[in-house]
mmCIF file of C-alpha atoms and ligand atoms in Angstrom:
data_model
loop_
_atom_site.group_PDB
_atom_site.id
_atom_site.type_symbol
_atom_site.label_atom_id
_atom_site.label_comp_id
_atom_site.label_asym_id
_atom_site.label_seq_id
_atom_site.Cartn_x
_atom_site.Cartn_y
_atom_site.Cartn_z
ATOM 1 C CA MET K 1 6.943 -10.079 -16.331
ATOM 2 C CA HIS K 2 5.493 -9.287 -12.876
ATOM 3 C CA LEU K 3 4.877 -6.045 -11.738
ATOM 4 C CA ILE K 4 6.776 -6.266 -8.486
ATOM 5 C CA GLU K 5 9.104 -9.306 -7.875
ATOM 6 C CA THR K 6 11.424 -10.183 -4.585
ATOM 7 C CA ARG K 7 14.541 -12.683 -5.055
ATOM 8 C CA GLU K 8 16.188 -13.857 -1.807
ATOM 9 C CA LEU K 9 15.283 -10.538 -0.332
ATOM 10 C CA THR K 10 16.805 -10.584 2.596
ATOM 11 C CA HIS K 11 16.880 -6.723 4.799
ATOM 12 C CA VAL K 12 19.271 -6.569 7.952
ATOM 13 C CA TYR K 13 18.735 -3.485 10.256
ATOM 14 C CA ARG K 14 21.613 -1.652 11.519
ATOM 15 C CA GLY K 15 22.668 -3.679 14.372
ATOM 16 C CA SER K 16 21.107 -7.026 13.230
ATOM 17 C CA ILE K 17 17.739 -7.365 13.234
ATOM 18 C CA ARG K 18 17.443 -10.045 10.295
ATOM 19 C CA ALA K 19 13.588 -8.246 9.307
ATOM 20 C CA LEU K 20 13.647 -10.348 5.919
ATOM 21 C CA GLU K 21 15.365 -13.425 5.265
ATOM 22 C CA SER K 22 15.616 -14.633 1.360
ATOM 23 C CA VAL K 23 11.713 -13.203 0.780
ATOM 24 C CA ASN K 24 10.453 -14.214 -2.819
ATOM 25 C CA PHE K 25 7.611 -12.629 -3.807
ATOM 26 C CA ILE K 26 5.704 -11.626 -6.808
ATOM 27 C CA ALA K 27 2.870 -9.171 -7.285
ATOM 28 C CA GLU K 28 0.775 -9.961 -10.642
ATOM 29 C CA ARG K 29 -1.656 -6.801 -12.475
ATOM 30 C CA LYS K 30 -4.767 -6.890 -11.220
ATOM 31 C CA ALA K 31 -4.088 -9.096 -7.938
ATOM 32 C CA ARG K 32 -5.580 -8.633 -4.502
ATOM 33 C CA ILE K 33 -2.450 -9.876 -2.050
ATOM 34 C CA ALA K 34 -2.806 -9.955 1.249
ATOM 35 C CA VAL K 35 0.264 -10.657 3.442
ATOM 36 C CA ILE K 36 -0.443 -11.509 7.059
ATOM 37 C CA GLY K 37 1.379 -12.713 9.717
ATOM 38 C CA PRO K 38 2.325 -11.339 13.539
ATOM 39 C CA ASN K 39 3.632 -8.192 14.560
ATOM 40 C CA GLY K 40 7.126 -7.971 13.827
ATOM 41 C CA ALA K 41 7.022 -10.446 11.112
ATOM 42 C CA GLY K 42 8.407 -8.344 8.618
ATOM 43 C CA LYS K 43 5.219 -7.165 6.430
ATOM 44 C CA SER K 44 6.283 -3.462 6.710
ATOM 45 C CA THR K 45 9.571 -3.845 6.097
ATOM 46 C CA LEU K 46 8.661 -5.853 2.589
ATOM 47 C CA PHE K 47 6.251 -3.515 1.450
ATOM 48 C CA LYS K 48 9.336 -0.441 1.923
ATOM 49 C CA HIS K 49 10.846 -2.625 -0.473
ATOM 50 C CA PHE K 50 8.290 -2.120 -3.270
ATOM 51 C CA ASN K 51 9.134 1.738 -3.745
ATOM 52 C CA GLY K 52 12.352 1.890 -2.964
ATOM 53 C CA ILE K 53 12.377 3.364 0.424
ATOM 54 C CA LEU K 54 14.682 0.583 1.724
ATOM 55 C CA LYS K 55 17.848 -1.230 0.163
ATOM 56 C CA PRO K 56 18.565 -4.701 0.193
ATOM 57 C CA THR K 57 21.020 -6.135 2.246
ATOM 58 C CA SER K 58 21.089 -9.077 -0.444
ATOM 59 C CA GLY K 59 18.988 -10.581 -2.844
ATOM 60 C CA GLY K 60 16.898 -7.915 -5.039
ATOM 61 C CA VAL K 61 13.315 -6.524 -6.277
ATOM 62 C CA LEU K 62 12.203 -5.437 -9.575
ATOM 63 C CA VAL K 63 9.727 -3.692 -10.649
ATOM 64 C CA ARG K 64 8.115 -4.274 -13.878
ATOM 65 C CA GLY K 65 11.511 -6.406 -14.315
ATOM 66 C CA GLU K 66 13.764 -3.344 -13.444
ATOM 67 C CA PRO K 67 15.549 -3.061 -10.581
ATOM 68 C CA ILE K 68 15.081 -0.133 -8.506
ATOM 69 C CA THR K 69 17.695 2.642 -9.061
ATOM 70 C CA LYS K 70 18.702 5.928 -8.335
ATOM 71 C CA GLU K 71 17.617 7.178 -12.201
ATOM 72 C CA ASN K 72 14.030 5.160 -11.917
ATOM 73 C CA LEU K 73 12.850 6.157 -8.239
ATOM 74 C CA ARG K 74 10.859 8.374 -9.310
ATOM 75 C CA GLU K 75 9.175 6.630 -11.851
ATOM 76 C CA VAL K 76 8.956 3.788 -9.427
ATOM 77 C CA ARG K 77 7.530 5.736 -6.656
ATOM 78 C CA LYS K 78 4.645 6.903 -9.276
ATOM 79 C CA PHE K 79 3.894 3.068 -9.860
ATOM 80 C CA VAL K 80 3.651 2.103 -6.458
ATOM 81 C CA GLY K 81 2.070 4.257 -4.105
ATOM 82 C CA ILE K 82 1.941 2.734 -0.203
ATOM 83 C CA VAL K 83 -0.220 3.391 2.546
ATOM 84 C CA PHE K 84 1.770 3.760 6.159
ATOM 85 C CA GLN K 85 -0.183 2.442 9.378
ATOM 86 C CA ASN K 86 -0.075 6.026 10.629
ATOM 87 C CA PRO K 87 -2.006 8.317 8.920
ATOM 88 C CA ASP K 88 -0.394 11.334 10.858
ATOM 89 C CA ASP K 89 2.709 10.437 9.166
ATOM 90 C CA GLN K 90 1.357 11.227 5.944
ATOM 91 C CA ILE K 91 -0.817 13.912 6.507
ATOM 92 C CA ILE K 92 0.816 17.535 6.121
ATOM 93 C CA SER K 93 -1.489 20.252 4.923
ATOM 94 C CA PRO K 94 -3.794 22.599 6.566
ATOM 95 C CA THR K 95 -7.239 21.161 4.752
ATOM 96 C CA VAL K 96 -7.825 17.585 3.484
ATOM 97 C CA GLU K 97 -8.470 19.130 -0.191
ATOM 98 C CA GLN K 98 -4.920 20.201 -0.014
ATOM 99 C CA ASP K 99 -3.357 17.334 1.459
ATOM 100 C CA ILE K 100 -4.654 15.004 -1.161
ATOM 101 C CA ALA K 101 -3.498 17.557 -4.283
ATOM 102 C CA PHE K 102 0.100 17.285 -2.730
ATOM 103 C CA GLY K 103 1.091 14.630 -4.768
ATOM 104 C CA PRO K 104 -0.587 15.121 -7.853
ATOM 105 C CA ILE K 105 1.328 18.851 -7.627
ATOM 106 C CA ASN K 106 4.542 17.230 -6.982
ATOM 107 C CA LEU K 107 4.064 14.902 -9.649
ATOM 108 C CA GLY K 108 4.269 18.142 -12.076
ATOM 109 C CA LEU K 109 0.679 17.730 -13.116
ATOM 110 C CA ASP K 110 -1.244 20.883 -14.064
ATOM 111 C CA GLU K 111 -3.896 22.658 -11.866
ATOM 112 C CA GLU K 112 -7.095 21.044 -13.656
ATOM 113 C CA THR K 113 -5.550 17.613 -13.744
ATOM 114 C CA VAL K 114 -4.524 18.025 -9.682
ATOM 115 C CA ALA K 115 -8.724 19.099 -9.130
ATOM 116 C CA HIS K 116 -9.574 16.525 -11.332
ATOM 117 C CA ARG K 117 -8.009 13.688 -9.188
ATOM 118 C CA VAL K 118 -8.804 15.302 -5.862
ATOM 119 C CA GLU K 119 -12.597 14.803 -6.737
ATOM 120 C CA GLU K 120 -11.907 11.440 -8.089
ATOM 121 C CA ALA K 121 -10.113 10.324 -4.726
ATOM 122 C CA LEU K 122 -12.728 12.335 -2.454
ATOM 123 C CA ARG K 123 -15.435 10.359 -4.286
ATOM 124 C CA LEU K 124 -13.815 7.023 -4.222
ATOM 125 C CA LEU K 125 -12.934 7.211 -0.506
ATOM 126 C CA GLY K 126 -16.370 8.879 0.255
ATOM 127 C CA ILE K 127 -15.218 11.900 1.954
ATOM 128 C CA GLU K 128 -16.465 14.697 0.095
ATOM 129 C CA ASP K 129 -17.747 16.375 2.813
ATOM 130 C CA LEU K 130 -14.237 16.417 4.800
ATOM 131 C CA ARG K 131 -12.561 18.826 2.234
ATOM 132 C CA GLU K 132 -12.206 21.831 3.724
ATOM 133 C CA ARG K 133 -11.473 20.040 7.141
ATOM 134 C CA ALA K 134 -8.411 20.534 9.251
ATOM 135 C CA PRO K 135 -6.590 16.732 8.621
ATOM 136 C CA HIS K 136 -5.378 16.549 12.306
ATOM 137 C CA HIS K 137 -8.619 16.872 13.488
ATOM 138 C CA LEU K 138 -10.095 13.833 11.958
ATOM 139 C CA SER K 139 -10.430 10.918 13.447
ATOM 140 C CA GLY K 140 -8.449 7.665 13.228
ATOM 141 C CA GLY K 141 -11.046 6.069 10.535
ATOM 142 C CA GLU K 142 -11.206 9.529 8.491
ATOM 143 C CA LYS K 143 -7.558 10.095 8.422
ATOM 144 C CA LYS K 144 -7.066 6.680 7.161
ATOM 145 C CA ARG K 145 -9.168 7.862 3.844
ATOM 146 C CA VAL K 146 -7.546 11.071 3.556
ATOM 147 C CA ALA K 147 -4.349 9.066 3.884
ATOM 148 C CA ILE K 148 -5.595 6.387 0.907
ATOM 149 C CA ALA K 149 -7.090 8.952 -1.195
ATOM 150 C CA GLY K 150 -3.673 11.241 -0.943
ATOM 151 C CA ILE K 151 -1.782 8.230 -2.285
ATOM 152 C CA LEU K 152 -4.835 6.909 -4.940
ATOM 153 C CA ALA K 153 -4.441 10.486 -6.277
ATOM 154 C CA MET K 154 -1.211 10.008 -7.412
ATOM 155 C CA GLU K 155 -3.274 7.339 -9.904
ATOM 156 C CA PRO K 156 -0.158 4.652 -8.535
ATOM 157 C CA GLN K 157 -0.846 1.059 -10.682
ATOM 158 C CA VAL K 158 0.173 -1.163 -7.396
ATOM 159 C CA LEU K 159 -1.614 0.156 -4.232
ATOM 160 C CA VAL K 160 0.253 -0.918 -0.738
ATOM 161 C CA LEU K 161 -1.910 -0.707 2.231
ATOM 162 C CA ASP K 162 -0.617 -1.384 5.621
ATOM 163 C CA GLU K 163 -2.869 -2.604 7.714
ATOM 164 C CA PRO K 164 -5.624 -0.152 6.129
ATOM 165 C CA THR K 165 -8.413 -2.350 8.568
ATOM 166 C CA ALA K 166 -6.603 -1.644 12.047
ATOM 167 C CA GLY K 167 -8.603 1.006 14.039
ATOM 168 C CA LEU K 168 -11.603 0.899 11.942
ATOM 169 C CA ASP K 169 -15.422 0.534 13.113
ATOM 170 C CA PRO K 170 -17.255 -2.235 11.383
ATOM 171 C CA GLN K 171 -18.628 0.399 8.768
ATOM 172 C CA GLY K 172 -15.174 1.745 8.352
ATOM 173 C CA VAL K 173 -13.639 -2.306 7.701
ATOM 174 C CA GLU K 174 -17.260 -2.541 5.065
ATOM 175 C CA ASP K 175 -16.491 0.436 2.870
ATOM 176 C CA LEU K 176 -12.557 -0.186 3.002
ATOM 177 C CA VAL K 177 -13.511 -3.913 1.814
ATOM 178 C CA THR K 178 -15.909 -2.586 -0.893
ATOM 179 C CA PHE K 179 -13.077 0.225 -1.782
ATOM 180 C CA ILE K 180 -10.400 -2.430 -2.297
ATOM 181 C CA ASN K 181 -12.457 -4.952 -4.274
ATOM 182 C CA ARG K 182 -13.535 -2.099 -6.879
ATOM 183 C CA LEU K 183 -9.677 -1.415 -7.760
ATOM 184 C CA PRO K 184 -8.622 -4.219 -9.631
ATOM 185 C CA GLU K 185 -12.084 -4.665 -11.600
ATOM 186 C CA ASP K 186 -12.602 -0.719 -12.368
ATOM 187 C CA TYR K 187 -8.975 0.688 -12.250
ATOM 188 C CA GLY K 188 -7.041 -2.201 -12.979
ATOM 189 C CA MET K 189 -4.833 -1.551 -10.230
ATOM 190 C CA THR K 190 -3.079 -4.349 -7.835
ATOM 191 C CA VAL K 191 -3.824 -4.217 -4.534
ATOM 192 C CA ILE K 192 -1.203 -5.149 -1.710
ATOM 193 C CA PHE K 193 -2.260 -5.200 2.295
ATOM 194 C CA SER K 194 -1.381 -6.618 5.183
ATOM 195 C CA THR K 195 -3.899 -7.284 7.912
ATOM 196 C CA HIS K 196 -4.670 -9.064 11.573
ATOM 197 C CA HIS K 197 -8.498 -9.258 10.417
ATOM 198 C CA LEU K 198 -8.109 -12.674 8.691
ATOM 199 C CA ASP K 199 -11.755 -13.199 8.622
ATOM 200 C CA LEU K 200 -11.818 -10.703 6.053
ATOM 201 C CA VAL K 201 -8.973 -11.898 4.182
ATOM 202 C CA ALA K 202 -11.492 -14.373 2.152
ATOM 203 C CA GLU K 203 -13.362 -10.989 0.667
ATOM 204 C CA MET K 204 -10.302 -9.014 -0.023
ATOM 205 C CA ALA K 205 -7.673 -11.223 -1.585
ATOM 206 C CA ASP K 206 -7.200 -13.382 -4.197
ATOM 207 C CA PHE K 207 -3.282 -14.620 -2.915
ATOM 208 C CA ILE K 208 -2.085 -14.937 0.059
ATOM 209 C CA TYR K 209 1.477 -15.076 1.832
ATOM 210 C CA VAL K 210 1.744 -15.955 5.532
ATOM 211 C CA MET K 211 4.964 -14.375 6.746
ATOM 212 C CA ASP K 212 6.873 -15.276 10.242
ATOM 213 C CA ARG K 213 9.989 -14.318 11.675
ATOM 214 C CA GLY K 214 11.193 -12.649 8.369
ATOM 215 C CA LYS K 215 10.073 -15.630 6.151
ATOM 216 C CA VAL K 216 7.611 -16.350 4.126
ATOM 217 C CA MET K 217 6.123 -19.597 5.821
ATOM 218 C CA GLY K 218 3.330 -20.264 2.836
ATOM 219 C CA SER K 219 1.647 -19.009 -0.165
ATOM 220 C CA GLY K 220 -1.145 -19.588 -2.089
ATOM 221 C CA THR K 221 -4.925 -18.524 -2.789
ATOM 222 C CA VAL K 222 -7.384 -18.645 -0.083
ATOM 223 C CA GLU K 223 -8.687 -21.793 -0.242
ATOM 224 C CA GLU K 224 -5.142 -22.873 -0.521
ATOM 225 C CA VAL K 225 -3.800 -21.335 2.607
ATOM 226 C CA PHE K 226 -7.045 -21.887 4.708
ATOM 227 C CA ALA K 227 -7.823 -25.350 3.759
ATOM 228 C CA ARG K 228 -4.857 -26.640 5.153
ATOM 229 C CA PRO K 229 -6.318 -29.585 8.021
HETATM 230 P P1 LIG T 1 5.701 -6.157 10.807
HETATM 231 O O1 LIG T 1 5.295 -5.352 9.956
HETATM 232 O O2 LIG T 1 5.017 -7.427 10.266
HETATM 233 O O3 LIG T 1 4.558 -6.280 12.117
HETATM 234 P P2 LIG T 1 7.892 -5.044 10.228
HETATM 235 O O4 LIG T 1 8.639 -4.959 9.444
HETATM 236 O O5 LIG T 1 7.645 -3.708 10.850
HETATM 237 O O6 LIG T 1 6.906 -5.946 10.939
HETATM 238 O O7 LIG T 1 9.476 -5.292 11.465
HETATM 239 C C1 LIG T 1 10.097 -6.027 11.193
HETATM 240 C C2 LIG T 1 11.369 -6.470 12.139
HETATM 241 O O8 LIG T 1 12.080 -5.558 12.069
HETATM 242 C C3 LIG T 1 10.914 -6.191 14.193
HETATM 243 O O9 LIG T 1 11.846 -7.449 14.722
HETATM 244 C C4 LIG T 1 11.076 -5.162 14.021
HETATM 245 O O10 LIG T 1 11.045 -4.355 15.382
HETATM 246 C C5 LIG T 1 12.488 -4.662 13.206
HETATM 247 N N1 LIG T 1 12.443 -3.276 12.953
HETATM 248 C C6 LIG T 1 11.181 -2.974 12.166
HETATM 249 N N2 LIG T 1 12.007 -1.107 11.407
HETATM 250 C C7 LIG T 1 13.009 -1.174 12.467
HETATM 251 C C8 LIG T 1 14.007 0.041 12.550
HETATM 252 N N3 LIG T 1 13.841 1.020 11.659
HETATM 253 N N4 LIG T 1 14.998 -0.661 12.974
HETATM 254 C C9 LIG T 1 15.220 -1.849 13.601
HETATM 255 N N5 LIG T 1 14.475 -2.735 13.569
HETATM 256 C C10 LIG T 1 13.433 -2.641 12.845
HETATM 257 P P1 LIG T 2 14.287 11.647 -0.536
HETATM 258 O O1 LIG T 2 14.638 11.477 0.537
HETATM 259 O O2 LIG T 2 14.919 11.908 -1.900
HETATM 260 O O3 LIG T 2 13.283 13.186 -0.753
HETATM 261 P P2 LIG T 2 11.396 10.791 -0.180
HETATM 262 O O4 LIG T 2 11.501 9.123 -0.019
HETATM 263 O O5 LIG T 2 10.808 11.560 0.394
HETATM 264 O O6 LIG T 2 13.014 10.718 -1.365
HETATM 265 O O7 LIG T 2 10.707 10.686 -1.647
HETATM 266 C C1 LIG T 2 10.921 10.872 -3.119
HETATM 267 C C2 LIG T 2 9.865 10.435 -3.539
HETATM 268 O O8 LIG T 2 8.422 9.946 -3.417
HETATM 269 C C3 LIG T 2 8.287 12.085 -3.428
HETATM 270 O O9 LIG T 2 8.158 12.593 -4.659
HETATM 271 C C4 LIG T 2 7.386 11.693 -2.323
HETATM 272 O O10 LIG T 2 6.425 12.472 -2.891
HETATM 273 C C5 LIG T 2 7.378 10.598 -3.256
HETATM 274 N N1 LIG T 2 6.854 9.280 -2.396
HETATM 275 C C6 LIG T 2 7.400 9.315 -1.190
HETATM 276 N N2 LIG T 2 6.836 8.340 0.297
HETATM 277 C C7 LIG T 2 5.982 7.880 -0.721
HETATM 278 C C8 LIG T 2 5.180 6.559 -1.319
HETATM 279 N N3 LIG T 2 4.995 6.261 0.596
HETATM 280 N N4 LIG T 2 4.393 6.194 -1.807
HETATM 281 C C9 LIG T 2 4.509 7.088 -3.059
HETATM 282 N N5 LIG T 2 5.154 7.957 -3.652
HETATM 283 C C10 LIG T 2 6.241 8.587 -2.126
#
């Protein structure tokens, strides 16, 4: 059984934009998967199917072998956490600490567990010193870390990151690479991300999907995808 699988997944937005066309995608436990391709290739649209934010026009999405339904949507969203490209969309609280606590509180966890998860997330992202700050006044890179910490505090098994390296300075990128690489080893997590930084893909991913105009043009290990003549 795969953690996430799409079968001939097709998504047509209102009107007639065919954003995904028969996409077959598989994510296994502890995998690091990069989805690459130009703007408009369908990467974000694909990600939004992983936790039921969008519904397939045709084809299907299986999470732990089960289709996403009204009944299991909450469980699916606990299992698959998505950090979107624009961190402002996910920041809602007056302080960083409260912002990160929002997800775990929503899951109905007790106060002590929430506090513990917030600490862990602050530490993992290296943002302990930002805890009292107002998220809206942080830099883009700091906001990004807060957004990732907030999703991480819900302890998803699968972490999906839409363009996590966009707008980061070189140190920020390096920290992110280190962070992503720890998740499968230390926490048994699966990481799926899109990026334009092709130079980083070899360091950050075991498996790559190449998308263009809604289709998967190729997939394979880093060696397979980049070694083509
Ligand atoms: P990527 O993440 O690879 O840049 P997207 O999934 O964002 O690609 O977009 C795929 C296609 O779907 C593009 O043509 C885009 O303009 C279109 N699209 C994305 N979101 C919407 C939307 N909410 N309504 C209509 N079209 C959309
Ligand atoms: P509704 O439209 O039914 O209110 P939402 O899509 O707003 O549903 O969210 C339902 C649940 O999923 C909420 O508990 C919310 O916190 C959670 N959720 C929303 N977005 C994400 C995400 N990107 N990753 C993980 N969980 C999310």
